Coordinates of C-alpha atoms and ligand atoms in Angstrom, one line a residue:
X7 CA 33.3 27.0 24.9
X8 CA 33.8 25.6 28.6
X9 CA 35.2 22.5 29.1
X10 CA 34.5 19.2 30.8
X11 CA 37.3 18.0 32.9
X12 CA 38.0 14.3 33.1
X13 CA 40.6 13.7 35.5
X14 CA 41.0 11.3 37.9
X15 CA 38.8 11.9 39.9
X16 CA 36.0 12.1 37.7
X17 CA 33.1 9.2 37.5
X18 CA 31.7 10.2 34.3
X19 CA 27.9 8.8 33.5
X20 CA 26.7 10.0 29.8
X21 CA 23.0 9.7 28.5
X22 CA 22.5 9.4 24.5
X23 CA 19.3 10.5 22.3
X24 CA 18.7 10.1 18.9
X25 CA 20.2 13.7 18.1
X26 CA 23.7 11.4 18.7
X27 CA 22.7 9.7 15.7
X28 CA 21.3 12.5 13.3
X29 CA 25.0 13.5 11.5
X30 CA 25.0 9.9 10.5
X31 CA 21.6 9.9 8.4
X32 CA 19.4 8.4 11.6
X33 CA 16.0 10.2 11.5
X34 CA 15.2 11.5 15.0
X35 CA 11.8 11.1 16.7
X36 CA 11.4 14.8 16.8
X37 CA 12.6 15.0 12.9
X38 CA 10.1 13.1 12.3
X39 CA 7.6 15.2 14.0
X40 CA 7.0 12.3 16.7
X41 CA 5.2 10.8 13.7
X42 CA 5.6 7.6 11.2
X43 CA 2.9 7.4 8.4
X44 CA 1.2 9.8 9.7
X45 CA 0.8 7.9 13.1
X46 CA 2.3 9.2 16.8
X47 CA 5.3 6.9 17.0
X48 CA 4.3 5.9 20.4
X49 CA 1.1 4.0 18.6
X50 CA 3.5 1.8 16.7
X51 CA 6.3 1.6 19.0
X52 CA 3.5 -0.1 22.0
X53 CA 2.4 -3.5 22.5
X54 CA -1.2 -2.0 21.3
X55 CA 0.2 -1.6 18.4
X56 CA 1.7 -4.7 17.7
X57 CA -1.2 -6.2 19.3
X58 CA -3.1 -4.6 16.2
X59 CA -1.2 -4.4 13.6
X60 CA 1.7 -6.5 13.7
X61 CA 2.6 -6.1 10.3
X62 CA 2.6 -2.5 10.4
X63 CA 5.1 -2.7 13.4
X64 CA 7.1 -5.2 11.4
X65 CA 7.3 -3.0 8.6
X66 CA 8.5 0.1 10.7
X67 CA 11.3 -2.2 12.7
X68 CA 12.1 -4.0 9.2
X69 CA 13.0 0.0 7.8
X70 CA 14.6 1.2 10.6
X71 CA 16.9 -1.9 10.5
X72 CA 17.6 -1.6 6.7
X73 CA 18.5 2.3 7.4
X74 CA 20.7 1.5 10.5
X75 CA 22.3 -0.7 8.6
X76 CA 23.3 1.8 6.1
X77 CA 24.5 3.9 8.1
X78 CA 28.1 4.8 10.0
X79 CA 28.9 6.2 13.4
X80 CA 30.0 9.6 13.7
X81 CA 32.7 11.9 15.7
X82 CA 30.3 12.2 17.9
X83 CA 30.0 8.6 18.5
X84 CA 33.8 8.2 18.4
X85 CA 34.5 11.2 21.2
X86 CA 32.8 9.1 23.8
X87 CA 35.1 5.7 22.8
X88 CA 37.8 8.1 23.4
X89 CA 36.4 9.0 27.4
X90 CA 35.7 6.0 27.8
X91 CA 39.7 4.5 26.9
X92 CA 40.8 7.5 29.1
X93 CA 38.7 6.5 31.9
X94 CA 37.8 2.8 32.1
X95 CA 35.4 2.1 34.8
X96 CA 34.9 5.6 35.5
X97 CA 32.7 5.6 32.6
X98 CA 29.6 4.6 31.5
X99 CA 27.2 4.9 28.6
X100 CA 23.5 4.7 28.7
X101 CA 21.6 4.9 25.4
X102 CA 18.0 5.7 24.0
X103 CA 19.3 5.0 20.4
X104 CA 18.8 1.2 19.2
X105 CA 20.0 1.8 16.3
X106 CA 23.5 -0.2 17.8
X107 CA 26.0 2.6 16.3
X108 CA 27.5 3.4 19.9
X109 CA 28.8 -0.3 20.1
X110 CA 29.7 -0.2 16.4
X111 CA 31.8 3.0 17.5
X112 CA 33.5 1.0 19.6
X113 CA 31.8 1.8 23.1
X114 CA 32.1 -1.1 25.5
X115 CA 30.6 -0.1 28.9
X116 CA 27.2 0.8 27.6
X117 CA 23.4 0.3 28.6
X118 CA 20.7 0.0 25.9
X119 CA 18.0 1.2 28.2
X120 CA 15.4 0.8 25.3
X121 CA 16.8 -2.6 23.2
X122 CA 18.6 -2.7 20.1
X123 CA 17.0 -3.1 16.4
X124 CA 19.1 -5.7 15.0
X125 CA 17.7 -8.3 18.1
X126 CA 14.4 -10.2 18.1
X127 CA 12.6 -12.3 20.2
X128 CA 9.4 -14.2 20.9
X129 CA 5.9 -12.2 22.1
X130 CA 4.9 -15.1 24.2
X131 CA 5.9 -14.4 27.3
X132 CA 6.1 -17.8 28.2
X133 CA 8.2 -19.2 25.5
X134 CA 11.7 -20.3 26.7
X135 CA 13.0 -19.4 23.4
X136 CA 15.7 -15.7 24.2
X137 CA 16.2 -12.6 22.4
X138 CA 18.4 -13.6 19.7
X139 CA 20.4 -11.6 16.7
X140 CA 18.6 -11.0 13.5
X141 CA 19.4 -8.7 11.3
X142 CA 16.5 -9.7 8.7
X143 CA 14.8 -6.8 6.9
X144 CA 11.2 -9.0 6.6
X145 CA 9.5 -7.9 3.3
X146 CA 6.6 -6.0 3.6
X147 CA 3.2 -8.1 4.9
X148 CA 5.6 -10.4 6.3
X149 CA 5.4 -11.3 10.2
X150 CA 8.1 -13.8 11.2
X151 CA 6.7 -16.8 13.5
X152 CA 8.6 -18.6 16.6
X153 CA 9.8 -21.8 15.1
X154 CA 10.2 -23.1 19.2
X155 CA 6.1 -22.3 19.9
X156 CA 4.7 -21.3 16.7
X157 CA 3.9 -17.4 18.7
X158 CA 4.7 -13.8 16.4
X159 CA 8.4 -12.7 16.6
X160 CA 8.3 -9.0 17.6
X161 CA 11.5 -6.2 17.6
X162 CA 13.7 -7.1 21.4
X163 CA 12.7 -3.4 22.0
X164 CA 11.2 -1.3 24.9
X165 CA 7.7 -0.2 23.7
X166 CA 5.9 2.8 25.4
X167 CA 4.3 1.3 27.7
X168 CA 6.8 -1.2 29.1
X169 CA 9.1 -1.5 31.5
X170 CA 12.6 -1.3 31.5
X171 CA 15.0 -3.8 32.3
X172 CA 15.6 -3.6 35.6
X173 CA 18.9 -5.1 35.7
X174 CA 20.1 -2.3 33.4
X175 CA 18.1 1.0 35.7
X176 CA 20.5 -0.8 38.4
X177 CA 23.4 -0.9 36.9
X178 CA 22.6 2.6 36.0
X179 CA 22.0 3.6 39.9
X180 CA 25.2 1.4 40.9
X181 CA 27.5 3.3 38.8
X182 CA 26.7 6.8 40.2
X183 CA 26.5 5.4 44.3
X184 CA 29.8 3.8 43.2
X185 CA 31.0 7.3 42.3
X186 CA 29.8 9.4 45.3
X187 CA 30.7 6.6 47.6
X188 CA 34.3 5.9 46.5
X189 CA 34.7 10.5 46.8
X190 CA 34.8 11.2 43.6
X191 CA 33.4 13.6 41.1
X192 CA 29.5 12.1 39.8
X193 CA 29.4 14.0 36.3
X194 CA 26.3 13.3 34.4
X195 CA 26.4 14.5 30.4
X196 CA 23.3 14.2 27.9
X197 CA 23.4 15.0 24.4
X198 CA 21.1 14.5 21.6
X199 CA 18.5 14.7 23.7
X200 CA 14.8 16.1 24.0
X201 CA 14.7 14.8 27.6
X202 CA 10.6 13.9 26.8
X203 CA 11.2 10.5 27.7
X204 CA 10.9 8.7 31.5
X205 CA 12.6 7.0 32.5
X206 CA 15.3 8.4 31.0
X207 CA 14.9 11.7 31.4
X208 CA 14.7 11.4 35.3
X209 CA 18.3 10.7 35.6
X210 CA 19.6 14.9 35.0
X211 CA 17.4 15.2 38.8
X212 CA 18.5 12.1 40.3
X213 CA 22.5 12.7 39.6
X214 CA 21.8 16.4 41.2
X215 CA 20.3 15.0 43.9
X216 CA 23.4 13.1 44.6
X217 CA 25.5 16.2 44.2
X218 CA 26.3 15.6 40.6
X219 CA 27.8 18.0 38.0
X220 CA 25.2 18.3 34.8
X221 CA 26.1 19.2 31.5
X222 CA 24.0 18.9 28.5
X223 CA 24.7 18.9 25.0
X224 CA 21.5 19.7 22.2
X225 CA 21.4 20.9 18.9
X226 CA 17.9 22.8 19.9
X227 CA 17.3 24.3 23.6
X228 CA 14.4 22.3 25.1
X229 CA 12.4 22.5 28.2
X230 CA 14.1 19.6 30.1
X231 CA 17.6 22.3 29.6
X232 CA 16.8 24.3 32.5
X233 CA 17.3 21.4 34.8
X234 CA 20.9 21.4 34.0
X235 CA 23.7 23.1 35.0
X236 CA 25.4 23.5 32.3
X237 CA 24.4 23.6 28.3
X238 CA 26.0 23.7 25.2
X239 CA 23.6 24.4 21.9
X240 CA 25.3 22.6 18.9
X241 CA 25.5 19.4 17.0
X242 CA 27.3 16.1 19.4
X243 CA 29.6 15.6 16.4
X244 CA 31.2 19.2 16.4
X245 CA 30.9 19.5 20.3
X246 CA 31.8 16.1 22.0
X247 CA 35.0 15.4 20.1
X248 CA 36.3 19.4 22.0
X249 CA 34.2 18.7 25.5
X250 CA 36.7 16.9 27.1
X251 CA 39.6 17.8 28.6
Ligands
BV8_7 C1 6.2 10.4 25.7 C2 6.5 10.3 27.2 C3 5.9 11.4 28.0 N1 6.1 9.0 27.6 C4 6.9 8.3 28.5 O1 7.9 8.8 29.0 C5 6.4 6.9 28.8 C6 5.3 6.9 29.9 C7 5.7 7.5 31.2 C8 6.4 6.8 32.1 N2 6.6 7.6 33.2 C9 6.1 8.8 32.9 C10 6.2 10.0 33.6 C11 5.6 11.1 33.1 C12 5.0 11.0 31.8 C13 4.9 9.9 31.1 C14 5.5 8.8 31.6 N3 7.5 6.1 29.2 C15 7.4 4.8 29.0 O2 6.4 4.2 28.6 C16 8.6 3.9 29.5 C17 9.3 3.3 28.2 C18 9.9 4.4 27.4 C19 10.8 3.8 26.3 C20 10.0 3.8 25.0 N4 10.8 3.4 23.9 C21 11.6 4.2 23.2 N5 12.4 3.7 22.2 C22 12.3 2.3 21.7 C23 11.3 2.3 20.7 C24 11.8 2.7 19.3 O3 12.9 3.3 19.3 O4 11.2 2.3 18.4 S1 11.5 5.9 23.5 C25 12.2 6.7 22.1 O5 11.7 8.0 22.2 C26 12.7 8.8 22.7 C27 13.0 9.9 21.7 O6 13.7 10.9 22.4 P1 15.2 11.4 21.9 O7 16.1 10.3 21.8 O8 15.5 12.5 22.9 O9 14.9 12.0 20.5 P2 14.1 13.3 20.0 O10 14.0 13.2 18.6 O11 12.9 13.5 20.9 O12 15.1 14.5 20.4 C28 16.3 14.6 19.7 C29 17.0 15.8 20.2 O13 18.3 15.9 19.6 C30 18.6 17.2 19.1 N6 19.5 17.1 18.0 C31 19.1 16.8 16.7 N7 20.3 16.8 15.9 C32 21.3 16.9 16.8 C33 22.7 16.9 16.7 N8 23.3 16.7 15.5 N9 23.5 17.1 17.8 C34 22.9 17.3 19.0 N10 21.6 17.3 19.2 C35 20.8 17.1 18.1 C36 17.2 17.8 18.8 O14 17.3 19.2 19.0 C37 16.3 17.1 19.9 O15 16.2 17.9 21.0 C38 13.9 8.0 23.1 O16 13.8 7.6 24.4 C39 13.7 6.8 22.1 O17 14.4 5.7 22.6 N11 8.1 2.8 30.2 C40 7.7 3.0 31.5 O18 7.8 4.1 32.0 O19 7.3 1.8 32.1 C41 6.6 2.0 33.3 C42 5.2 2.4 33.0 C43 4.5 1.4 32.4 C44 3.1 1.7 32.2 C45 2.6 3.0 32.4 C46 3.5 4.0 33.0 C47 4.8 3.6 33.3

């Protein structure tokens, strides 16, 4: 199996998907076929669909918490605490996943581009109230109310739909100028990942763009694969923890 060197001179920027997750018991969106209850997950995960069935929402975020919460991080998790000790500020983590397990892992330097389950926060935009903790599993045909303007309480998550936080696509883009300016090596590393997603899975053409090394790691070959140099088909948690070097 090659190798990914990570020496000195190496700025190392990796890119999580649910596949990350799936060795410890998190469903991915493709597992799922893309569905829940039958529904396209984009239809629930949109603020259409909380805009029409808030409970329903509720009661997908309220069972996706309860099986995060279940759950443990895996070697795969545990390989990229490992880069990241070895090379400080040369590294940086952006993740799909909200299911919280890379922090849990240990990672530090780490962007949740879409939100994390276990925080909530209040749908009217012009409440003052921010996006607290809350690990609250709401009972079914429950939807919990802001106690600061009375609004629904919806998941501190990205929907389809929305945009990003731009603070954290910036941090993002800093990281890899930061690299090619300071002469280094820009390495960019998926794994776990269907690459379906934007803007997510924009960042494999933007690294090469720069010059970037691009290395992806997937359980299944998909589509988005040819646009990396190179690929390794297995599972994260068998691969990572023997990638680097
Ligand atoms: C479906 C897709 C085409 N749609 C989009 O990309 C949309 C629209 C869009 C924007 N730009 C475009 C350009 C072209 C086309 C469409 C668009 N993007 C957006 O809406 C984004 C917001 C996107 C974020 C949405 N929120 C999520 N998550 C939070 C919710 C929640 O989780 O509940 S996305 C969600 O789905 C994605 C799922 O993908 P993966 O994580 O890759 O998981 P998947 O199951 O698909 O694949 C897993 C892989 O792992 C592999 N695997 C399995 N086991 C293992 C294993 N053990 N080891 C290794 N690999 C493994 C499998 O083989 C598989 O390949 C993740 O990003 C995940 O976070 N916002 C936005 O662009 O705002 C501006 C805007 C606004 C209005 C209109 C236009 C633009």
């Amino acid at each position: 199996m090659e190798t990914l060197l990570l020496d000195s001179k190496t700025w190392l920027l990796v890119l999580t998907g649910a596949g990350v997750s799936a060795e410890s018991g998190v469903p991915t969106f493709r597992g799922l076929n893309g569905l829940w209850e039958g529904q396209p997950v984009e239809s629930v995960a949109s603020p259409e669909g909380f805009a029409k069935d808030p409970l329903r929402v509720w009661r997908f975020y309220s069972q996706r918490r309860a099986g995060a919460a279940e759950v443990s991080p895996n070697p795969g998790h545990t390989a990229l605490v490992e880069w990241e000790r070895h090379l400080g500020d040369r590294f940086l983590l952006a993740t799909q996943n909200v299911d919280g397990l890379h922090r849990r892992a240990g990672s530090q330097r780490v962007v949740e581009m879409h939100g994390n389950l276990f925080t909530t926060r209040c749908s009217n935009v012009d409440c003052k109230r921010a996006p607290f903790p809350d690990t609250t599993v709401y009972p079914d045909g429950t939807v919990p109310g802001c106690k600061d303007c009375g609004s629904l309480l919806r998941p501190h998550i990205v929907w389809f739909g929305e945009y990003l936080d731009p603070a954290d696509l910036e941090r993002i883009q800093g990281f890899a100028q930061r690299a090619v300016s300071s002469g280094g090596r820009l390495v960019f590393l998926a794994a776990g990942t269907s690459g379906v997603v934007y803007p997510a899975s924009g960042m494999v053409d933007q690294v090469r763009a720069m010059g970037g090394e691009t290395w992806l790691v997937n359980l299944e070959t998909t589509e988005s694969a040819l646009r990396f140099k190179h690929f390794i088909q297995g599972k994260s948690g068998e691969v990572l923890p023997k990638l680097g070097r």
